[in-house]
mmCIF file of C-alpha atoms and ligand atoms in Angstrom:
data_model
loop_
_atom_site.group_PDB
_atom_site.id
_atom_site.type_symbol
_atom_site.label_atom_id
_atom_site.label_comp_id
_atom_site.label_asym_id
_atom_site.label_seq_id
_atom_site.Cartn_x
_atom_site.Cartn_y
_atom_site.Cartn_z
ATOM 1 C CA UNK A 1 -22.904 -187.410 -63.074
ATOM 2 C CA UNK A 2 -21.495 -186.290 -59.792
ATOM 3 C CA UNK A 3 -17.907 -186.670 -61.033
ATOM 4 C CA UNK A 4 -18.911 -184.681 -64.076
ATOM 5 C CA UNK A 5 -20.371 -181.943 -62.126
ATOM 6 C CA UNK A 6 -17.429 -181.629 -59.746
ATOM 7 C CA UNK A 7 -15.308 -181.458 -62.936
ATOM 8 C CA UNK A 8 -17.392 -178.822 -64.272
ATOM 9 C CA UNK A 9 -16.831 -176.927 -61.134
ATOM 10 C CA UNK A 10 -13.068 -177.150 -61.535
ATOM 11 C CA UNK A 11 -13.352 -175.945 -65.282
ATOM 12 C CA UNK A 12 -15.385 -172.994 -64.736
ATOM 13 C CA UNK A 13 -14.039 -171.835 -61.157
ATOM 14 C CA UNK A 14 -10.476 -173.324 -61.206
ATOM 15 C CA UNK A 15 -8.354 -176.039 -59.598
ATOM 16 C CA UNK A 16 -9.766 -177.224 -56.446
ATOM 17 C CA UNK A 17 -13.153 -175.634 -56.767
ATOM 18 C CA UNK A 18 -16.036 -177.654 -55.188
ATOM 19 C CA UNK A 19 -19.645 -178.539 -55.851
ATOM 20 C CA UNK A 20 -20.768 -175.938 -53.238
ATOM 21 C CA UNK A 21 -18.746 -173.064 -54.910
ATOM 22 C CA UNK A 22 -20.328 -173.994 -58.198
ATOM 23 C CA UNK A 23 -23.798 -173.773 -56.485
ATOM 24 C CA UNK A 24 -22.816 -170.495 -55.163
ATOM 25 C CA UNK A 25 -21.632 -169.129 -58.472
ATOM 26 C CA UNK A 26 -25.213 -170.224 -60.042
ATOM 27 C CA UNK A 27 -27.150 -168.274 -57.153
ATOM 28 C CA UNK A 28 -24.670 -165.209 -57.594
ATOM 29 C CA UNK A 29 -25.110 -164.961 -61.040
ATOM 30 C CA UNK A 30 -28.960 -165.645 -61.094
ATOM 31 C CA UNK A 31 -28.325 -168.037 -63.975
ATOM 32 C CA UNK A 32 -31.553 -169.868 -63.773
ATOM 33 C CA UNK A 33 -35.206 -168.901 -62.712
ATOM 34 C CA UNK A 34 -35.974 -169.244 -58.952
ATOM 35 C CA UNK A 35 -38.461 -172.057 -59.234
ATOM 36 C CA UNK A 36 -38.240 -174.731 -61.915
ATOM 37 C CA UNK A 37 -41.064 -177.068 -62.503
ATOM 38 C CA UNK A 38 -40.255 -180.845 -61.794
ATOM 39 C CA UNK A 39 -41.065 -184.164 -63.686
ATOM 40 C CA UNK A 40 -41.022 -187.384 -62.071
ATOM 41 C CA UNK A 41 -37.990 -188.681 -63.721
ATOM 42 C CA UNK A 42 -35.962 -185.747 -62.266
ATOM 43 C CA UNK A 43 -37.109 -186.280 -58.829
ATOM 44 C CA UNK A 44 -35.971 -189.633 -59.008
ATOM 45 C CA UNK A 45 -32.261 -188.530 -59.897
ATOM 46 C CA UNK A 46 -32.391 -185.695 -57.156
ATOM 47 C CA UNK A 47 -33.588 -188.285 -54.373
ATOM 48 C CA UNK A 48 -30.774 -190.491 -55.249
ATOM 49 C CA UNK A 49 -28.187 -187.838 -55.198
ATOM 50 C CA UNK A 50 -29.493 -186.279 -51.906
ATOM 51 C CA UNK A 51 -29.528 -189.822 -50.385
ATOM 52 C CA UNK A 52 -25.984 -190.393 -51.270
ATOM 53 C CA UNK A 53 -24.661 -187.076 -50.239
ATOM 54 C CA UNK A 54 -26.961 -186.893 -47.098
ATOM 55 C CA UNK A 55 -28.266 -183.786 -48.447
ATOM 56 C CA UNK A 56 -32.187 -182.494 -47.832
ATOM 57 C CA UNK A 57 -34.184 -182.784 -50.732
ATOM 58 C CA UNK A 58 -34.282 -179.403 -52.704
ATOM 59 C CA UNK A 59 -38.149 -179.983 -53.600
ATOM 60 C CA UNK A 60 -41.302 -178.515 -52.614
ATOM 61 C CA UNK A 61 -44.672 -179.695 -53.812
ATOM 62 C CA UNK A 62 -43.882 -179.263 -57.638
ATOM 63 C CA UNK A 63 -40.602 -177.089 -58.021
ATOM 64 C CA UNK A 64 -36.767 -177.445 -57.593
ATOM 65 C CA UNK A 65 -35.429 -175.215 -55.117
ATOM 66 C CA UNK A 66 -32.363 -173.614 -56.205
ATOM 67 C CA UNK A 67 -31.330 -172.826 -52.529
ATOM 68 C CA UNK A 68 -30.213 -176.432 -52.330
ATOM 69 C CA UNK A 69 -26.798 -177.872 -53.649
ATOM 70 C CA UNK A 70 -28.577 -180.895 -55.297
ATOM 71 C CA UNK A 71 -30.261 -178.507 -57.844
ATOM 72 C CA UNK A 72 -26.915 -178.665 -59.843
ATOM 73 C CA UNK A 73 -27.962 -182.170 -61.158
ATOM 74 C CA UNK A 74 -30.893 -180.600 -63.018
ATOM 75 C CA UNK A 75 -30.784 -180.348 -66.608
ATOM 76 C CA UNK A 76 -32.036 -176.619 -66.676
ATOM 77 C CA UNK A 77 -29.182 -175.558 -64.351
ATOM 78 C CA UNK A 78 -26.517 -177.690 -66.164
ATOM 79 C CA UNK A 79 -27.576 -176.192 -69.311
ATOM 80 C CA UNK A 80 -27.333 -172.680 -67.921
ATOM 81 C CA UNK A 81 -23.895 -173.566 -66.662
ATOM 82 C CA UNK A 82 -22.609 -174.952 -69.944
ATOM 83 C CA UNK A 83 -24.151 -171.745 -71.681
ATOM 84 C CA UNK A 84 -21.391 -169.501 -69.727
ATOM 85 C CA UNK A 85 -18.741 -171.898 -70.514
ATOM 86 C CA UNK A 86 -16.399 -172.088 -73.559
ATOM 87 C CA UNK A 87 -16.856 -174.340 -76.412
ATOM 88 C CA UNK A 88 -13.757 -176.586 -75.264
ATOM 89 C CA UNK A 89 -15.396 -176.890 -71.780
ATOM 90 C CA UNK A 90 -18.811 -177.871 -73.275
ATOM 91 C CA UNK A 91 -17.039 -180.641 -75.713
ATOM 92 C CA UNK A 92 -15.039 -181.762 -72.615
ATOM 93 C CA UNK A 93 -18.169 -182.150 -70.523
ATOM 94 C CA UNK A 94 -19.768 -183.953 -73.391
ATOM 95 C CA UNK A 95 -17.113 -186.140 -73.706
ATOM 96 C CA UNK A 96 -17.357 -187.181 -70.071
ATOM 97 C CA UNK A 97 -20.848 -188.520 -71.126
ATOM 98 C CA UNK A 98 -18.928 -190.957 -73.244
ATOM 99 C CA UNK A 99 -17.285 -192.490 -70.095
ATOM 100 C CA UNK A 100 -19.836 -191.341 -67.421
ATOM 101 C CA UNK A 101 -23.564 -192.117 -68.705
ATOM 102 C CA UNK A 102 -24.848 -188.702 -68.246
ATOM 103 C CA UNK A 103 -28.127 -189.361 -69.704
ATOM 104 C CA UNK A 104 -28.584 -192.204 -67.036
ATOM 105 C CA UNK A 105 -27.150 -191.004 -63.700
ATOM 106 C CA UNK A 106 -28.412 -194.099 -61.626
ATOM 107 C CA UNK A 107 -25.584 -196.647 -62.040
ATOM 108 C CA UNK A 108 -22.927 -193.686 -61.281
ATOM 109 C CA UNK A 109 -24.770 -192.679 -58.140
ATOM 110 C CA UNK A 110 -24.903 -196.279 -57.031
ATOM 111 C CA UNK A 111 -21.126 -196.887 -57.971
ATOM 112 C CA UNK A 112 -20.243 -193.700 -55.901
ATOM 113 C CA UNK A 113 -21.643 -195.374 -52.834
ATOM 114 C CA UNK A 114 -19.177 -197.991 -52.570
ATOM 115 C CA UNK A 115 -16.270 -196.200 -54.232
ATOM 116 C CA UNK A 116 -13.575 -194.089 -52.878
ATOM 117 C CA UNK A 117 -13.681 -190.507 -54.323
ATOM 118 C CA UNK A 118 -10.411 -191.029 -56.002
ATOM 119 C CA UNK A 119 -11.556 -194.019 -57.763
ATOM 120 C CA UNK A 120 -14.899 -192.087 -59.005
ATOM 121 C CA UNK A 121 -12.586 -189.380 -60.453
ATOM 122 C CA UNK A 122 -10.452 -191.770 -62.662
ATOM 123 C CA UNK A 123 -12.401 -193.936 -64.867
ATOM 124 C CA UNK A 124 -10.126 -195.350 -67.614
ATOM 125 C CA UNK A 125 -10.697 -193.001 -70.537
ATOM 126 C CA UNK A 126 -10.455 -194.179 -74.002
ATOM 127 C CA UNK A 127 -7.401 -193.560 -76.131
ATOM 128 C CA UNK A 128 -9.535 -191.180 -78.124
ATOM 129 C CA UNK A 129 -10.828 -189.215 -75.189
ATOM 130 C CA UNK A 130 -7.030 -189.102 -73.652
ATOM 131 C CA UNK A 131 -5.924 -187.720 -76.890
ATOM 132 C CA UNK A 132 -8.584 -185.044 -77.034
ATOM 133 C CA UNK A 133 -7.699 -184.210 -73.393
ATOM 134 C CA UNK A 134 -3.979 -183.822 -73.965
ATOM 135 C CA UNK A 135 -2.991 -180.708 -71.749
ATOM 136 C CA UNK A 136 -2.199 -177.779 -73.775
ATOM 137 C CA UNK A 137 1.759 -177.196 -74.225
ATOM 138 C CA UNK A 138 2.698 -173.646 -73.417
ATOM 139 C CA UNK A 139 4.784 -173.311 -76.613
ATOM 140 C CA UNK A 140 2.767 -170.984 -79.012
ATOM 141 C CA UNK A 141 0.069 -170.043 -76.419
ATOM 142 C CA UNK A 142 -0.640 -166.257 -75.903
ATOM 143 C CA UNK A 143 1.116 -164.736 -72.904
ATOM 144 C CA UNK A 144 -1.192 -163.804 -70.005
ATOM 145 C CA UNK A 145 -1.140 -161.450 -67.070
ATOM 146 C CA UNK A 146 -3.421 -162.176 -64.078
ATOM 147 C CA UNK A 147 -4.517 -158.959 -62.371
ATOM 148 C CA UNK A 148 -6.358 -160.568 -59.615
ATOM 149 C CA UNK A 149 -4.936 -163.879 -58.544
ATOM 150 C CA UNK A 150 -5.992 -165.150 -55.046
ATOM 151 C CA UNK A 151 -2.935 -167.390 -54.824
ATOM 152 C CA UNK A 152 -3.344 -168.021 -50.857
ATOM 153 C CA UNK A 153 -7.103 -169.312 -51.499
ATOM 154 C CA UNK A 154 -5.639 -171.544 -54.246
ATOM 155 C CA UNK A 155 -3.172 -172.968 -51.898
ATOM 156 C CA UNK A 156 -5.696 -173.786 -49.313
ATOM 157 C CA UNK A 157 -8.093 -175.300 -51.935
ATOM 158 C CA UNK A 158 -5.008 -177.652 -52.857
ATOM 159 C CA UNK A 159 -4.242 -178.240 -49.001
ATOM 160 C CA UNK A 160 -0.634 -176.633 -49.671
ATOM 161 C CA UNK A 161 0.874 -174.585 -46.908
ATOM 162 C CA UNK A 162 1.589 -170.935 -47.175
ATOM 163 C CA UNK A 163 5.355 -171.491 -47.928
ATOM 164 C CA UNK A 164 4.782 -173.515 -50.951
ATOM 165 C CA UNK A 165 6.403 -171.514 -53.818
ATOM 166 C CA UNK A 166 3.883 -170.301 -56.446
ATOM 167 C CA UNK A 167 5.440 -172.174 -59.162
ATOM 168 C CA UNK A 168 4.855 -175.342 -57.495
ATOM 169 C CA UNK A 169 1.292 -174.391 -56.617
ATOM 170 C CA UNK A 170 0.743 -173.637 -60.269
ATOM 171 C CA UNK A 171 2.123 -177.016 -61.168
ATOM 172 C CA UNK A 172 -0.148 -178.908 -59.004
ATOM 173 C CA UNK A 173 -3.129 -177.000 -59.964
ATOM 174 C CA UNK A 174 -2.431 -178.035 -63.705
ATOM 175 C CA UNK A 175 -3.550 -176.654 -66.907
ATOM 176 C CA UNK A 176 -7.205 -175.923 -67.637
ATOM 177 C CA UNK A 177 -8.566 -177.868 -70.613
ATOM 178 C CA UNK A 178 -9.798 -174.806 -72.349
ATOM 179 C CA UNK A 179 -9.086 -172.947 -75.538
ATOM 180 C CA UNK A 180 -8.626 -169.622 -73.659
ATOM 181 C CA UNK A 181 -5.484 -171.315 -72.048
ATOM 182 C CA UNK A 182 -2.555 -169.149 -71.990
ATOM 183 C CA UNK A 183 1.060 -168.972 -70.905
ATOM 184 C CA UNK A 184 0.839 -167.136 -67.477
ATOM 185 C CA UNK A 185 3.886 -164.892 -67.238
ATOM 186 C CA UNK A 186 2.818 -162.461 -64.559
ATOM 187 C CA UNK A 187 0.368 -162.230 -61.830
ATOM 188 C CA UNK A 188 -0.776 -159.715 -58.872
ATOM 189 C CA UNK A 189 -1.362 -161.938 -55.894
ATOM 190 C CA UNK A 190 -4.255 -160.485 -53.832
ATOM 191 C CA UNK A 191 -3.968 -160.980 -50.121
ATOM 192 C CA UNK A 192 -6.667 -159.616 -48.488
ATOM 193 C CA UNK A 193 -7.668 -162.228 -45.960
ATOM 194 C CA UNK A 194 -5.482 -161.279 -42.663
ATOM 195 C CA UNK A 195 -4.769 -164.918 -41.784
ATOM 196 C CA UNK A 196 -2.816 -165.295 -45.038
ATOM 197 C CA UNK A 197 -1.169 -162.039 -45.272
ATOM 198 C CA UNK A 198 2.458 -162.551 -46.398
ATOM 199 C CA UNK A 199 4.607 -162.270 -43.450
ATOM 200 C CA UNK A 200 7.793 -161.047 -45.255
ATOM 201 C CA UNK A 201 6.984 -159.985 -48.977
ATOM 202 C CA UNK A 202 9.822 -160.458 -51.185
ATOM 203 C CA UNK A 203 10.512 -159.441 -54.583
ATOM 204 C CA UNK A 204 9.753 -161.798 -57.507
ATOM 205 C CA UNK A 205 10.347 -160.786 -60.983
ATOM 206 C CA UNK A 206 6.856 -162.260 -62.229
ATOM 207 C CA UNK A 207 4.432 -162.790 -59.076
ATOM 208 C CA UNK A 208 3.727 -159.441 -57.709
ATOM 209 C CA UNK A 209 2.017 -158.772 -54.182
ATOM 210 C CA UNK A 210 -0.915 -156.610 -53.162
ATOM 211 C CA UNK A 211 -2.479 -156.475 -49.738
ATOM 212 C CA UNK A 212 -5.702 -155.380 -48.266
ATOM 213 C CA UNK A 213 -8.680 -156.044 -46.164
ATOM 214 C CA UNK A 214 -11.857 -157.594 -48.002
ATOM 215 C CA UNK A 215 -14.748 -155.685 -46.956
ATOM 216 C CA UNK A 216 -16.397 -158.959 -46.047
ATOM 217 C CA UNK A 217 -13.875 -159.174 -43.278
ATOM 218 C CA UNK A 218 -14.639 -156.078 -41.593
ATOM 219 C CA UNK A 219 -16.710 -157.734 -38.787
ATOM 220 C CA UNK A 220 -13.566 -159.290 -37.533
ATOM 221 C CA UNK A 221 -11.459 -156.284 -37.857
ATOM 222 C CA UNK A 222 -8.950 -155.237 -35.425
ATOM 223 C CA UNK A 223 -7.177 -151.903 -35.158
ATOM 224 C CA UNK A 224 -3.893 -153.811 -34.952
ATOM 225 C CA UNK A 225 -4.388 -155.097 -38.280
ATOM 226 C CA UNK A 226 -4.279 -151.584 -40.005
ATOM 227 C CA UNK A 227 -0.882 -151.188 -38.160
ATOM 228 C CA UNK A 228 0.332 -154.646 -39.553
ATOM 229 C CA UNK A 229 -1.210 -153.541 -43.139
ATOM 230 C CA UNK A 230 0.585 -150.429 -42.994
ATOM 231 C CA UNK A 231 3.881 -152.031 -42.441
ATOM 232 C CA UNK A 232 3.344 -154.567 -45.250
ATOM 233 C CA UNK A 233 2.244 -151.740 -47.563
ATOM 234 C CA UNK A 234 5.641 -149.807 -46.975
ATOM 235 C CA UNK A 235 7.368 -152.790 -48.575
ATOM 236 C CA UNK A 236 8.782 -151.915 -51.954
ATOM 237 C CA UNK A 237 7.620 -155.525 -52.769
ATOM 238 C CA UNK A 238 3.903 -154.824 -52.204
ATOM 239 C CA UNK A 239 2.890 -153.072 -55.438
ATOM 240 C CA UNK A 240 -0.841 -152.285 -54.655
ATOM 241 C CA UNK A 241 -3.436 -151.697 -51.759
ATOM 242 C CA UNK A 242 -6.132 -154.187 -52.333
ATOM 243 C CA UNK A 243 -8.624 -155.553 -52.373
ATOM 244 C CA UNK A 244 -10.620 -153.160 -50.217
ATOM 245 C CA UNK A 245 -14.141 -151.778 -50.843
ATOM 246 C CA UNK A 246 -17.720 -151.940 -49.880
ATOM 247 C CA UNK A 247 -19.769 -155.405 -50.143
ATOM 248 C CA UNK A 248 -23.524 -154.583 -49.600
ATOM 249 C CA UNK A 249 -24.365 -158.255 -50.111
ATOM 250 C CA UNK A 250 -23.095 -158.559 -46.508
ATOM 251 C CA UNK A 251 -24.352 -156.540 -43.516
ATOM 252 C CA UNK A 252 -22.598 -153.821 -41.482
ATOM 253 C CA UNK A 253 -22.427 -151.276 -44.394
ATOM 254 C CA UNK A 254 -21.499 -148.519 -41.781
ATOM 255 C CA UNK A 255 -18.457 -150.492 -40.528
ATOM 256 C CA UNK A 256 -17.241 -151.340 -43.935
ATOM 257 C CA UNK A 257 -17.345 -147.520 -44.903
ATOM 258 C CA UNK A 258 -15.518 -146.431 -41.675
ATOM 259 C CA UNK A 259 -12.689 -149.082 -42.249
ATOM 260 C CA UNK A 260 -12.503 -148.346 -46.038
ATOM 261 C CA UNK A 261 -12.005 -144.687 -44.963
ATOM 262 C CA UNK A 262 -9.037 -145.612 -42.654
ATOM 263 C CA UNK A 263 -7.598 -147.979 -45.542
ATOM 264 C CA UNK A 264 -8.029 -145.125 -48.024
ATOM 265 C CA UNK A 265 -5.946 -142.871 -45.645
ATOM 266 C CA UNK A 266 -3.048 -145.143 -45.697
ATOM 267 C CA UNK A 267 -3.083 -145.252 -49.679
ATOM 268 C CA UNK A 268 0.038 -144.497 -51.324
ATOM 269 C CA UNK A 269 -0.313 -142.425 -54.587
ATOM 270 C CA UNK A 270 2.411 -144.637 -56.277
ATOM 271 C CA UNK A 271 0.679 -147.692 -55.403
ATOM 272 C CA UNK A 272 -2.825 -148.720 -57.236
ATOM 273 C CA UNK A 273 -5.760 -149.448 -55.255
ATOM 274 C CA UNK A 274 -7.584 -152.679 -56.118
ATOM 275 C CA UNK A 275 -11.253 -152.170 -55.356
ATOM 276 C CA UNK A 276 -14.124 -154.649 -54.647
ATOM 277 C CA UNK A 277 -17.436 -152.846 -54.798
ATOM 278 C CA UNK A 278 -20.751 -154.725 -54.739
ATOM 279 C CA UNK A 279 -24.219 -153.740 -54.698
ATOM 280 C CA UNK A 280 -27.325 -155.813 -53.119
ATOM 281 C CA UNK A 281 -29.054 -157.971 -55.482
ATOM 282 C CA UNK A 282 -31.467 -155.207 -56.612
ATOM 283 C CA UNK A 283 -28.639 -152.785 -57.337
ATOM 284 C CA UNK A 284 -27.391 -154.784 -60.490
ATOM 285 C CA UNK A 285 -25.180 -151.500 -61.532
ATOM 286 C CA UNK A 286 -23.537 -151.301 -58.252
ATOM 287 C CA UNK A 287 -24.555 -147.873 -57.991
ATOM 288 C CA UNK A 288 -24.798 -147.424 -54.345
ATOM 289 C CA UNK A 289 -21.427 -148.848 -53.441
ATOM 290 C CA UNK A 290 -19.888 -146.614 -56.368
ATOM 291 C CA UNK A 291 -21.326 -143.401 -54.858
ATOM 292 C CA UNK A 292 -20.525 -144.284 -51.427
ATOM 293 C CA UNK A 293 -16.782 -145.296 -52.332
ATOM 294 C CA UNK A 294 -16.496 -142.025 -54.322
ATOM 295 C CA UNK A 295 -17.779 -139.989 -51.090
ATOM 296 C CA UNK A 296 -15.382 -141.929 -48.836
ATOM 297 C CA UNK A 297 -12.383 -141.645 -51.315
ATOM 298 C CA UNK A 298 -12.901 -137.899 -51.411
ATOM 299 C CA UNK A 299 -13.267 -137.602 -47.631
ATOM 300 C CA UNK A 300 -9.877 -139.652 -46.942
ATOM 301 C CA UNK A 301 -8.289 -137.319 -49.396
ATOM 302 C CA UNK A 302 -7.662 -139.680 -52.258
ATOM 303 C CA UNK A 303 -6.061 -137.639 -55.325
ATOM 304 C CA UNK A 304 -7.937 -137.678 -58.685
ATOM 305 C CA UNK A 305 -4.899 -139.084 -60.199
ATOM 306 C CA UNK A 306 -4.816 -142.162 -57.917
ATOM 307 C CA UNK A 307 -4.756 -145.287 -60.110
ATOM 308 C CA UNK A 308 -7.567 -147.800 -59.293
ATOM 309 C CA UNK A 309 -8.465 -151.473 -60.545
ATOM 310 C CA UNK A 310 -12.097 -151.724 -60.118
ATOM 311 C CA UNK A 311 -12.042 -155.324 -60.379
ATOM 312 C CA UNK A 312 -15.637 -156.796 -60.392
ATOM 313 C CA UNK A 313 -17.297 -153.909 -62.350
ATOM 314 C CA UNK A 314 -21.004 -154.279 -63.343
ATOM 315 C CA UNK A 315 -22.081 -150.763 -64.143
ATOM 316 C CA UNK A 316 -23.616 -149.227 -67.102
ATOM 317 C CA UNK A 317 -22.267 -146.536 -68.943
ATOM 318 C CA UNK A 318 -23.666 -144.134 -66.398
ATOM 319 C CA UNK A 319 -21.785 -145.614 -63.613
ATOM 320 C CA UNK A 320 -18.510 -145.886 -65.620
ATOM 321 C CA UNK A 321 -18.773 -142.174 -66.515
ATOM 322 C CA UNK A 322 -19.519 -141.254 -62.954
ATOM 323 C CA UNK A 323 -16.567 -143.087 -61.724
ATOM 324 C CA UNK A 324 -14.168 -141.864 -64.398
ATOM 325 C CA UNK A 325 -15.128 -138.233 -63.891
ATOM 326 C CA UNK A 326 -13.724 -138.600 -60.417
ATOM 327 C CA UNK A 327 -11.000 -141.021 -60.992
ATOM 328 C CA UNK A 328 -9.884 -141.401 -64.458
ATOM 329 C CA UNK A 329 -7.016 -143.341 -64.141
ATOM 330 C CA UNK A 330 -8.844 -146.499 -63.547
ATOM 331 C CA UNK A 331 -8.901 -150.001 -65.077
ATOM 332 C CA UNK A 332 -12.231 -151.767 -65.102
ATOM 333 C CA UNK A 333 -12.131 -155.447 -64.419
ATOM 334 C CA UNK A 334 -14.991 -158.055 -65.234
ATOM 335 C CA UNK A 335 -15.657 -161.417 -63.920
ATOM 336 C CA UNK A 336 -17.948 -164.425 -64.924
ATOM 337 C CA UNK A 337 -20.858 -162.147 -64.013
ATOM 338 C CA UNK A 338 -20.979 -160.867 -67.816
ATOM 339 C CA UNK A 339 -22.829 -163.947 -68.522
ATOM 340 C CA UNK A 340 -25.888 -162.270 -66.959
ATOM 341 C CA UNK A 341 -25.241 -158.741 -68.021
ATOM 342 C CA UNK A 342 -28.053 -156.693 -69.497
ATOM 343 C CA UNK A 343 -27.602 -154.532 -72.705
ATOM 344 C CA UNK A 344 -26.604 -151.411 -70.528
ATOM 345 C CA UNK A 345 -23.997 -153.332 -68.687
ATOM 346 C CA UNK A 346 -22.584 -154.782 -71.975
ATOM 347 C CA UNK A 347 -22.675 -151.266 -73.452
ATOM 348 C CA UNK A 348 -20.314 -150.292 -70.898
ATOM 349 C CA UNK A 349 -18.197 -153.335 -71.396
ATOM 350 C CA UNK A 350 -17.924 -152.478 -75.087
ATOM 351 C CA UNK A 351 -16.997 -148.800 -74.167
ATOM 352 C CA UNK A 352 -13.810 -149.926 -72.573
ATOM 353 C CA UNK A 353 -11.360 -148.867 -75.254
ATOM 354 C CA UNK A 354 -8.862 -151.706 -74.956
ATOM 355 C CA UNK A 355 -9.109 -155.260 -74.090
ATOM 356 C CA UNK A 356 -5.535 -156.582 -73.569
ATOM 357 C CA UNK A 357 -5.677 -158.962 -70.925
ATOM 358 C CA UNK A 358 -7.438 -162.154 -70.005
ATOM 359 C CA UNK A 359 -6.768 -163.275 -66.322
ATOM 360 C CA UNK A 360 -7.486 -166.793 -65.029
ATOM 361 C CA UNK A 361 -7.366 -165.987 -60.979
ATOM 362 C CA UNK A 362 -8.820 -169.008 -58.951
ATOM 363 C CA UNK A 363 -10.708 -166.375 -57.048
ATOM 364 C CA UNK A 364 -12.641 -165.136 -59.706
ATOM 365 C CA UNK A 365 -14.905 -167.271 -62.032
ATOM 366 C CA UNK A 366 -14.316 -166.941 -65.725
ATOM 367 C CA UNK A 367 -12.368 -163.842 -64.875
ATOM 368 C CA UNK A 368 -11.363 -161.192 -67.787
ATOM 369 C CA UNK A 369 -9.691 -157.992 -66.968
ATOM 370 C CA UNK A 370 -10.369 -155.055 -69.353
ATOM 371 C CA UNK A 371 -8.033 -152.110 -68.738
ATOM 372 C CA UNK A 372 -9.366 -148.675 -69.462
ATOM 373 C CA UNK A 373 -6.778 -146.413 -70.921
ATOM 374 C CA UNK A 374 -6.121 -143.509 -68.343
ATOM 375 C CA UNK A 375 -6.388 -140.997 -70.995
ATOM 376 C CA UNK A 376 -10.050 -142.127 -71.259
HETATM 377 ZN ZN1 ZN B 1 -13.517 -158.884 -55.282
HETATM 378 ZN ZN1 ZN B 2 -10.914 -161.124 -55.320
#
């Protein structure tokens, strides 16, 4: 069961994704109710898992606490996760059950105590399973363009150094077992973590580069970083500023706003801005960061014809209209959060006039980019 869940993390979030990241994905997207009543047999499985991993029990008197990573083993959480995956991933997970006894986790839990992780991950598949899981070939697959790819984070997940060429990174990451697989022909690599900013951006016909400062990094912001960023942006081989923005799930809102204004002031009208705007858990339509960002953009002198990629949009039609009234040349990007969208958010998604691109960046769970035509 442990192996199956680790595999599910990679299927949903991409190569190298971990149990912890899958747990954060469940919390972030509010996939299941906060407290789930527990029965005796579930408690036994969870206790075994926690004992094996050295985790605290995610249990109070009668309920499962979602705050603990062990909650992923509960069937309600697994069912919710499978509900947001594709049919192929569900079949893959189900097939794992034929080689790993999902219905009775105890033997697997015991086996893992005496086995190395690598042994756990490679149970001998039957020929029929091997056949079903044959990696897709690129021939005949639709061509894809990933608009938001954190290749630096993928490198670190795969324990590769910064100099590893992207083709090599993608080779090591392997092909996802998913019917939405595509031939990745272009990608925008988003470097927004100062320690992994490219030292010397160079031209590549397919793998483009954007540089920015993620709003969650502003607490460690130093003014010399802006000088470095400005110099990177001046390179003709850096095609966009981003991601930058506001993330109200983190503190220091005021500082985020001040830094964003400085970043906007160095924007180049010929280079799109990739925006990350996120509201608090109560602000599901991200109204507050959208309004704040519009004010900051105007104060910084951003022109109405500036191109934006608003990459994790979750607003309703009202928020979409508010933004496009100010900045009509915007492309809206959607992430795996669509799984928990309400009707108002889905209406906005349906209002996007064209849907040409599906991206599979590792930084974005179940990502899907929906461009909005500038004319709209
Ligand atoms: Zn983001
Ligand atoms: Zn991102």
